[in-house]
Amino acid sequence: MPSNFTFLEREFPILYNIGNTAELYFHQDPVYCLTRLRSFGEKVTELLFTEHGLEFPSENSFHNRLRTLADEKLLPVAIKDLFFLIRKKGNSAVHDNLGTLQEAREVLSGAFTIAKWFYETYSQENQNVYMLVFREPVPVNDKLARQTLEEEYKALEITLNALLAERQTNGISDEHQQRIQQRSEKAARNIEMSEAQTRELIDDGLRKAGWEVDTTALNYKAHRTLPQKGKNRAIAEWPAGSLWADYALFIGTELYGFVEAKKYAQDISTDLWQTKVYAEQVQAMNGTTLPGQWGTYRVPFLFSTNGRPYLEQIKTKSGIWFLDVRKSTNLPRPLQGWYSPEGLVKLRAKDVEESNRKLAATPSIFWKAKVA
């Protein structure tokens, strides 16, 4: 079966070589497949620095190159997110020898998407590749082909290193920069991500906010994962009546919120109707507790996201939308980031304290009358 990366072979042979090698190891050794895909990401960033005439960071690491490219606004959001996925899973493969076939599938697909964007933005051939669709490699055990590609890679890397050493680092003209940006934006509009890739982005956002989260491992439907005292867990696929909530946010054993995860390119339900259904149908089970009752809702905090950072111009396709259902006058609103567990605890306590202050300020005779 032809490689998904064949379109790179003439102009960017080292990227074709790495992508093809990763495909040949895909079934036989997913960990090494992920290792090669990390190398793919590294080489793309090196080529981007060459294309834009940029100086490498003083500490020239994959991470720092990505940061520089992001600061220079040279990576569309979706591409930056895919680079993140490659780096994260590649690091686990390189440093911890970890990686599953499913992870290799998602990262290989992500590398293919980056390859299409890179080609459409920087190729001189102007071949239209946006219609190409990723195909999962078939199982093969061709040791000779793998050995040949590995030997070819050594020669290609020498050639690339010579190019990097001779490249200009005084930038490019504004006209050239604008032309590249236009092509980049056009290519980025065609990008889609799988649900699993989107979940990786959501996992990372929740993890950075202080939640213990892993869509695959901390999953009630798959592994009967339960909340634990002293832990703040975002448990995937939590039962809510006959439905499965994408994430349930537990502080200890108390359920504080639900998250609906949409596909990357899909509109977010800014009215959060799906999470409202979860909050109405959920039941306490297996030692879990529900924090209260607000009308028909048993869970106070609801979220909906597709993993993309919030942008006002595409607000129904980006950001984290949030609703506090404890007051009927509250409206959904976009957030710049996730609430931490401590943040949700404070938000809940804040309204309780306000209610207590109002109660304390009420004349006792009026309060007694209401009680009576």
CSV table of C-alpha atoms in Angstrom, one decimal:
chain,number,residue,atom,x,y,z
A,1,MET,CA,0.0,0.0,0.0
A,2,PRO,CA,1.4,3.4,-0.9
A,3,SER,CA,2.5,5.6,2.0
A,4,ASN,CA,0.2,8.4,3.3
A,5,PHE,CA,3.3,10.6,3.0
A,6,THR,CA,4.2,10.0,-0.7
A,7,PHE,CA,3.3,13.5,-1.7
A,8,LEU,CA,6.3,14.7,0.4
A,9,GLU,CA,8.9,12.6,-1.4
A,10,ARG,CA,10.1,15.0,-4.1
A,11,GLU,CA,10.4,18.2,-2.2
A,12,PHE,CA,10.7,17.1,1.5
A,13,PRO,CA,12.3,13.6,1.2
A,14,ILE,CA,13.4,13.4,4.9
A,15,LEU,CA,9.8,13.9,6.0
A,16,TYR,CA,8.6,11.3,3.6
A,17,ASN,CA,11.2,8.9,4.9
A,18,ILE,CA,10.3,9.4,8.6
A,19,GLY,CA,6.5,9.1,7.9
A,20,ASN,CA,7.0,6.0,5.8
A,21,THR,CA,9.2,4.4,8.4
A,22,ALA,CA,6.6,5.1,11.2
A,23,GLU,CA,4.0,3.4,9.0
A,24,LEU,CA,6.1,0.3,8.6
A,25,TYR,CA,6.6,0.0,12.4
A,26,PHE,CA,3.0,0.9,13.2
A,27,HIS,CA,1.7,-2.6,13.8
A,28,GLN,CA,5.0,-4.3,14.7
A,29,ASP,CA,6.2,-1.7,17.3
A,30,PRO,CA,3.8,1.2,18.2
A,31,VAL,CA,6.4,2.6,20.6
A,32,TYR,CA,9.1,3.0,17.9
A,33,CYS,CA,6.4,4.3,15.5
A,34,LEU,CA,5.7,7.1,18.1
A,35,THR,CA,9.5,7.7,18.4
A,36,ARG,CA,9.8,8.2,14.7
A,37,LEU,CA,6.8,10.5,14.6
A,38,ARG,CA,8.4,12.7,17.3
A,39,SER,CA,11.4,13.0,15.0
A,40,PHE,CA,8.9,13.9,12.2
A,41,GLY,CA,7.6,16.8,14.3
A,42,GLU,CA,11.2,17.9,15.1
A,43,LYS,CA,12.2,18.0,11.5
A,44,VAL,CA,9.1,19.9,10.5
A,45,THR,CA,9.9,22.6,13.0
A,46,GLU,CA,13.5,22.8,11.8
A,47,LEU,CA,12.3,23.3,8.2
A,48,LEU,CA,9.9,26.0,9.4
A,49,PHE,CA,12.8,27.9,11.0
A,50,THR,CA,14.6,27.6,7.6
A,51,GLU,CA,11.6,28.7,5.6
A,52,HIS,CA,11.2,31.8,7.7
A,53,GLY,CA,14.8,32.6,8.2
A,54,LEU,CA,14.6,32.4,12.0
A,55,GLU,CA,17.5,31.9,14.5
A,56,PHE,CA,17.2,28.8,16.6
A,57,PRO,CA,16.5,29.3,20.3
A,58,SER,CA,19.6,29.3,22.5
A,59,GLU,CA,18.4,26.0,23.9
A,60,ASN,CA,17.5,24.4,20.6
A,61,SER,CA,14.9,21.8,21.7
A,62,PHE,CA,11.7,20.7,20.1
A,63,HIS,CA,9.7,22.4,22.8
A,64,ASN,CA,11.5,25.7,22.5
A,65,ARG,CA,11.2,25.7,18.7
A,66,LEU,CA,7.4,25.2,19.1
A,67,ARG,CA,7.2,28.0,21.6
A,68,THR,CA,9.1,30.3,19.2
A,69,LEU,CA,6.9,29.4,16.2
A,70,ALA,CA,3.8,29.9,18.3
A,71,ASP,CA,5.1,33.3,19.5
A,72,GLU,CA,5.8,34.3,15.9
A,73,LYS,CA,2.2,33.3,15.1
A,74,LEU,CA,3.4,30.9,12.4
A,75,LEU,CA,1.3,27.9,13.6
A,76,PRO,CA,-2.5,27.8,13.2
A,77,VAL,CA,-4.2,26.7,16.4
A,78,ALA,CA,-5.1,23.3,15.1
A,79,ILE,CA,-1.5,22.6,13.9
A,80,LYS,CA,0.0,23.8,17.2
A,81,ASP,CA,-2.4,21.4,19.0
A,82,LEU,CA,-1.3,18.5,16.8
A,83,PHE,CA,2.4,19.3,17.4
A,84,PHE,CA,1.6,19.2,21.1
A,85,LEU,CA,0.1,15.7,20.7
A,86,ILE,CA,3.1,14.4,18.7
A,87,ARG,CA,5.5,15.8,21.3
A,88,LYS,CA,3.6,14.5,24.3
A,89,LYS,CA,3.2,11.0,23.0
A,90,GLY,CA,6.6,10.9,21.4
A,91,ASN,CA,8.2,11.9,24.8
A,92,SER,CA,6.4,9.0,26.5
A,93,ALA,CA,7.7,6.6,23.8
A,94,VAL,CA,11.3,8.0,23.9
A,95,HIS,CA,11.8,8.4,27.6
A,96,ASP,CA,9.4,5.8,29.2
A,97,ASN,CA,9.0,3.2,26.4
A,98,LEU,CA,5.3,3.7,26.5
A,99,GLY,CA,2.8,3.7,23.6
A,100,THR,CA,-0.2,1.8,22.4
A,101,LEU,CA,-1.5,1.0,19.0
A,102,GLN,CA,-4.4,3.4,19.5
A,103,GLU,CA,-2.0,6.2,20.4
A,104,ALA,CA,0.2,5.4,17.4
A,105,ARG,CA,-2.9,5.6,15.2
A,106,GLU,CA,-3.9,9.0,16.5
A,107,VAL,CA,-0.4,10.5,16.3
A,108,LEU,CA,0.2,9.1,12.8
A,109,SER,CA,-3.0,10.6,11.6
A,110,GLY,CA,-2.0,13.9,13.3
A,111,ALA,CA,1.4,13.8,11.6
A,112,PHE,CA,-0.3,13.3,8.2
A,113,THR,CA,-2.5,16.4,8.9
A,114,ILE,CA,0.6,18.4,9.7
A,115,ALA,CA,2.3,17.1,6.6
A,116,LYS,CA,-0.7,18.3,4.4
A,117,TRP,CA,-0.7,21.7,6.0
A,118,PHE,CA,3.1,22.1,5.7
A,119,TYR,CA,3.0,21.0,2.0
A,120,GLU,CA,0.1,23.2,1.0
A,121,THR,CA,1.8,26.2,2.8
A,122,TYR,CA,5.4,25.8,1.7
A,123,SER,CA,5.5,23.5,-1.4
A,124,GLN,CA,6.7,25.1,-4.7
A,125,GLU,CA,4.8,22.5,-6.7
A,126,ASN,CA,1.4,23.8,-5.7
A,127,GLN,CA,0.0,20.3,-5.9
A,128,ASN,CA,-3.5,20.1,-4.3
A,129,VAL,CA,-3.4,17.6,-1.5
A,130,TYR,CA,-6.2,18.7,0.8
A,131,MET,CA,-8.5,16.0,-0.5
A,132,LEU,CA,-6.1,13.2,0.5
A,133,VAL,CA,-7.5,11.1,3.3
A,134,PHE,CA,-5.5,9.2,5.9
A,135,ARG,CA,-5.5,5.5,5.5
A,136,GLU,CA,-4.4,3.2,8.3
A,137,PRO,CA,-1.3,1.2,7.3
A,138,VAL,CA,-1.9,-2.5,6.6
A,139,PRO,CA,0.1,-5.0,8.7
A,140,VAL,CA,3.5,-5.8,7.1
A,141,ASN,CA,6.7,-7.3,8.3
A,142,ASP,CA,9.2,-6.0,5.7
A,143,LYS,CA,12.5,-5.9,7.5
A,144,LEU,CA,14.4,-5.0,4.3
A,145,ALA,CA,12.2,-2.0,3.6
A,146,ARG,CA,12.6,-0.8,7.2
A,147,GLN,CA,16.4,-1.3,7.0
A,148,THR,CA,16.6,0.6,3.6
A,149,LEU,CA,14.6,3.5,5.0
A,150,GLU,CA,16.7,3.7,8.1
A,151,GLU,CA,19.9,3.8,6.0
A,152,GLU,CA,18.4,6.4,3.6
A,153,TYR,CA,17.5,8.5,6.7
A,154,LYS,CA,21.1,8.8,7.7
A,155,ALA,CA,22.1,10.3,4.4
A,156,LEU,CA,19.0,12.6,4.3
A,157,GLU,CA,19.8,13.9,7.8
A,158,ILE,CA,23.4,14.8,6.7
A,159,THR,CA,21.9,16.8,3.8
A,160,LEU,CA,19.4,18.5,6.0
A,161,ASN,CA,22.0,19.4,8.6
A,162,ALA,CA,24.1,21.0,5.9
A,163,LEU,CA,21.1,23.0,4.8
A,164,LEU,CA,20.4,24.2,8.3
A,165,ALA,CA,24.0,25.2,8.8
A,166,GLU,CA,24.0,27.4,5.6
A,167,ARG,CA,20.5,28.9,6.0
A,168,GLN,CA,19.8,32.6,6.3
A,169,THR,CA,18.6,33.9,9.7
A,170,ASN,CA,17.7,37.5,8.8
A,171,GLY,CA,14.0,36.7,8.2
A,172,ILE,CA,11.9,37.0,5.0
A,173,SER,CA,10.2,39.9,3.3
A,174,ASP,CA,6.8,41.1,4.4
A,175,GLU,CA,5.4,40.2,1.0
A,176,HIS,CA,6.7,36.7,1.2
A,177,GLN,CA,5.5,36.4,4.8
A,178,GLN,CA,2.0,37.6,3.8
A,179,ARG,CA,1.9,35.1,1.0
A,180,ILE,CA,2.8,32.2,3.3
A,181,GLN,CA,0.3,33.3,5.9
A,182,GLN,CA,-2.5,33.3,3.3
A,183,ARG,CA,-1.6,29.8,2.2
A,184,SER,CA,-1.3,28.6,5.8
A,185,GLU,CA,-4.7,30.0,6.7
A,186,LYS,CA,-6.3,28.4,3.7
A,187,ALA,CA,-4.7,25.0,4.4
A,188,ALA,CA,-5.7,25.2,8.1
A,189,ARG,CA,-9.4,25.7,7.3
A,190,ASN,CA,-9.5,22.1,6.0
A,191,ILE,CA,-8.1,20.6,9.2
A,192,GLU,CA,-10.2,18.2,11.2
A,193,MET,CA,-9.3,16.1,14.2
A,194,SER,CA,-10.7,12.8,15.4
A,195,GLU,CA,-12.6,12.6,18.6
A,196,ALA,CA,-9.7,10.8,20.3
A,197,GLN,CA,-7.3,13.6,19.3
A,198,THR,CA,-9.7,16.2,20.7
A,199,ARG,CA,-10.0,14.3,24.0
A,200,GLU,CA,-6.2,14.5,24.3
A,201,LEU,CA,-6.4,18.3,24.1
A,202,ILE,CA,-9.3,18.4,26.7
A,203,ASP,CA,-7.4,16.0,29.0
A,204,ASP,CA,-4.4,18.3,28.8
A,205,GLY,CA,-6.4,21.4,29.7
A,206,LEU,CA,-8.0,19.8,32.6
A,207,ARG,CA,-4.7,18.3,33.8
A,208,LYS,CA,-3.1,21.7,33.8
A,209,ALA,CA,-6.0,23.1,35.9
A,210,GLY,CA,-5.3,20.5,38.6
A,211,TRP,CA,-7.6,17.6,37.7
A,212,GLU,CA,-6.5,14.0,37.6
A,213,VAL,CA,-7.6,12.9,34.1
A,214,ASP,CA,-6.9,10.3,31.5
A,215,THR,CA,-9.8,9.6,29.1
A,216,THR,CA,-8.5,6.1,28.4
A,217,ALA,CA,-7.5,5.0,31.9
A,218,LEU,CA,-9.9,6.9,34.2
A,219,ASN,CA,-13.0,5.8,32.4
A,220,TYR,CA,-16.1,4.4,34.2
A,221,LYS,CA,-17.6,2.8,31.1
A,222,ALA,CA,-14.4,1.0,30.2
A,223,HIS,CA,-12.8,0.3,33.6
A,224,ARG,CA,-15.5,1.2,36.3
A,225,THR,CA,-13.3,4.0,37.5
A,226,LEU,CA,-14.7,5.6,40.7
A,227,PRO,CA,-13.9,8.8,42.5
A,228,GLN,CA,-11.7,8.7,45.6
A,229,LYS,CA,-11.6,10.8,48.8
A,230,GLY,CA,-8.8,13.3,48.7
A,231,LYS,CA,-8.6,13.2,44.8
A,232,ASN,CA,-9.9,15.6,42.2
A,233,ARG,CA,-10.8,13.4,39.3
A,234,ALA,CA,-12.3,14.0,35.8
A,235,ILE,CA,-13.7,10.6,35.1
A,236,ALA,CA,-14.6,9.9,31.4
A,237,GLU,CA,-17.9,8.3,30.4
A,238,TRP,CA,-19.8,8.6,33.6
A,239,PRO,CA,-23.4,7.2,33.6
A,240,ALA,CA,-26.2,9.8,33.6
A,241,GLY,CA,-29.5,7.8,33.4
A,242,SER,CA,-29.3,6.0,30.1
A,243,LEU,CA,-26.6,8.3,28.8
A,244,TRP,CA,-22.9,8.6,29.2
A,245,ALA,CA,-21.4,12.0,30.2
A,246,ASP,CA,-18.1,12.7,28.4
A,247,TYR,CA,-16.5,13.8,31.7
A,248,ALA,CA,-17.7,13.9,35.3
A,249,LEU,CA,-15.8,16.3,37.6
A,250,PHE,CA,-15.4,14.9,41.2
A,251,ILE,CA,-13.9,16.6,44.2
A,252,GLY,CA,-13.5,13.7,46.5
A,253,THR,CA,-16.6,11.6,46.1
A,254,GLU,CA,-18.8,14.6,45.4
A,255,LEU,CA,-19.9,15.3,41.8
A,256,TYR,CA,-19.4,19.0,41.0
A,257,GLY,CA,-19.8,19.2,37.2
A,258,PHE,CA,-20.2,17.6,33.8
A,259,VAL,CA,-18.3,18.3,30.6
A,260,GLU,CA,-19.5,17.7,27.1
A,261,ALA,CA,-16.7,17.1,24.6
A,262,LYS,CA,-17.4,18.0,21.0
A,263,LYS,CA,-15.3,17.2,17.9
A,264,TYR,CA,-12.6,19.8,17.2
A,265,ALA,CA,-14.3,21.4,14.2
A,266,GLN,CA,-17.9,21.0,15.5
A,267,ASP,CA,-20.0,23.8,16.9
A,268,ILE,CA,-20.2,23.9,20.7
A,269,SER,CA,-23.6,23.7,22.3
A,270,THR,CA,-23.5,27.1,23.8
A,271,ASP,CA,-26.8,26.5,25.5
A,272,LEU,CA,-25.2,23.4,27.1
A,273,TRP,CA,-28.4,21.4,26.6
A,274,GLN,CA,-26.6,18.1,26.6
A,275,THR,CA,-25.0,18.6,29.9
A,276,LYS,CA,-28.3,19.9,31.3
A,277,VAL,CA,-29.8,16.5,30.4
A,278,TYR,CA,-26.8,14.8,32.2
A,279,ALA,CA,-27.4,17.0,35.3
A,280,GLU,CA,-31.1,16.1,35.4
A,281,GLN,CA,-30.7,12.3,34.9
A,282,VAL,CA,-27.7,11.5,37.0
A,283,GLN,CA,-28.1,9.5,40.2
A,284,ALA,CA,-25.9,9.0,43.2
A,285,MET,CA,-24.1,5.6,43.0
A,286,ASN,CA,-21.2,3.6,44.3
A,287,GLY,CA,-20.6,5.9,47.3
A,288,THR,CA,-20.7,9.1,45.2
A,289,THR,CA,-22.7,12.1,46.5
A,290,LEU,CA,-24.6,14.8,44.6
A,291,PRO,CA,-24.2,18.4,46.0
A,292,GLY,CA,-27.8,19.5,45.9
A,293,GLN,CA,-30.9,20.1,43.9
A,294,TRP,CA,-31.6,23.3,41.8
A,295,GLY,CA,-34.9,22.9,40.0
A,296,THR,CA,-34.5,19.8,38.0
A,297,TYR,CA,-30.7,19.8,38.1
A,298,ARG,CA,-28.6,17.7,40.6
A,299,VAL,CA,-25.2,19.0,39.5
A,300,PRO,CA,-24.3,22.7,39.6
A,301,PHE,CA,-21.5,23.3,37.1
A,302,LEU,CA,-21.8,22.5,33.4
A,303,PHE,CA,-19.1,22.8,30.6
A,304,SER,CA,-19.0,22.2,26.9
A,305,THR,CA,-15.9,22.4,24.7
A,306,ASN,CA,-14.3,21.1,21.5
A,307,GLY,CA,-10.7,21.6,22.8
A,308,ARG,CA,-10.0,24.8,20.8
A,309,PRO,CA,-8.9,28.0,22.5
A,310,TYR,CA,-11.6,30.7,22.7
A,311,LEU,CA,-11.7,33.2,19.8
A,312,GLU,CA,-14.4,35.9,19.7
A,313,GLN,CA,-14.8,35.7,15.9
A,314,ILE,CA,-15.6,32.0,16.1
A,315,LYS,CA,-17.1,31.8,19.5
A,316,THR,CA,-19.5,29.0,18.8
A,317,LYS,CA,-16.6,26.9,17.5
A,318,SER,CA,-14.1,27.6,20.3
A,319,GLY,CA,-13.4,27.9,23.9
A,320,ILE,CA,-14.9,26.4,27.1
A,321,TRP,CA,-18.6,27.3,27.6
A,322,PHE,CA,-19.7,27.3,31.2
A,323,LEU,CA,-23.1,27.5,33.0
A,324,ASP,CA,-23.8,27.6,36.8
A,325,VAL,CA,-27.3,26.2,36.9
A,326,ARG,CA,-28.0,27.1,40.5
A,327,LYS,CA,-29.6,30.4,39.5
A,328,SER,CA,-32.2,30.5,36.7
A,329,THR,CA,-30.9,33.9,35.7
A,330,ASN,CA,-27.4,32.7,35.0
A,331,LEU,CA,-26.5,32.5,31.3
A,332,PRO,CA,-23.8,30.4,29.6
A,333,ARG,CA,-20.5,32.2,29.1
A,334,PRO,CA,-17.1,31.4,27.5
A,335,LEU,CA,-14.1,30.8,29.7
A,336,GLN,CA,-10.4,31.4,28.8
A,337,GLY,CA,-9.4,28.3,30.8
A,338,TRP,CA,-10.7,25.5,33.0
A,339,TYR,CA,-11.7,26.0,36.6
A,340,SER,CA,-9.4,24.3,39.0
A,341,PRO,CA,-10.9,22.0,41.7
A,342,GLU,CA,-10.2,24.7,44.2
A,343,GLY,CA,-11.8,27.3,42.0
A,344,LEU,CA,-15.1,25.3,41.8
A,345,VAL,CA,-15.0,24.8,45.6
A,346,LYS,CA,-14.7,28.6,46.1
A,347,LEU,CA,-17.4,29.3,43.5
A,348,ARG,CA,-19.8,27.0,45.3
A,349,ALA,CA,-18.9,28.4,48.7
A,350,LYS,CA,-19.1,32.0,47.6
A,351,ASP,CA,-22.8,31.7,46.7
A,352,VAL,CA,-23.5,29.8,49.9
A,353,GLU,CA,-21.8,32.6,51.9
A,354,GLU,CA,-23.8,35.3,50.1
A,355,SER,CA,-27.0,33.5,50.9
A,356,ASN,CA,-26.1,33.3,54.5
A,357,ARG,CA,-25.2,37.0,54.6
A,358,LYS,CA,-28.6,37.9,53.1
A,359,LEU,CA,-30.3,35.6,55.6
A,360,ALA,CA,-28.4,37.2,58.5
A,361,ALA,CA,-29.3,40.7,57.3
A,362,THR,CA,-33.0,39.9,57.1
A,363,PRO,CA,-35.0,41.2,60.0
A,364,SER,CA,-35.7,38.4,62.4
A,365,ILE,CA,-39.4,39.0,62.5
A,366,PHE,CA,-39.6,38.8,58.7
A,367,TRP,CA,-37.5,35.6,58.7
A,368,LYS,CA,-39.6,34.0,61.4
A,369,ALA,CA,-42.7,34.9,59.4
A,370,LYS,CA,-41.3,33.2,56.3
A,371,VAL,CA,-40.4,30.2,58.3
A,372,ALA,CA,-43.9,30.1,59.9
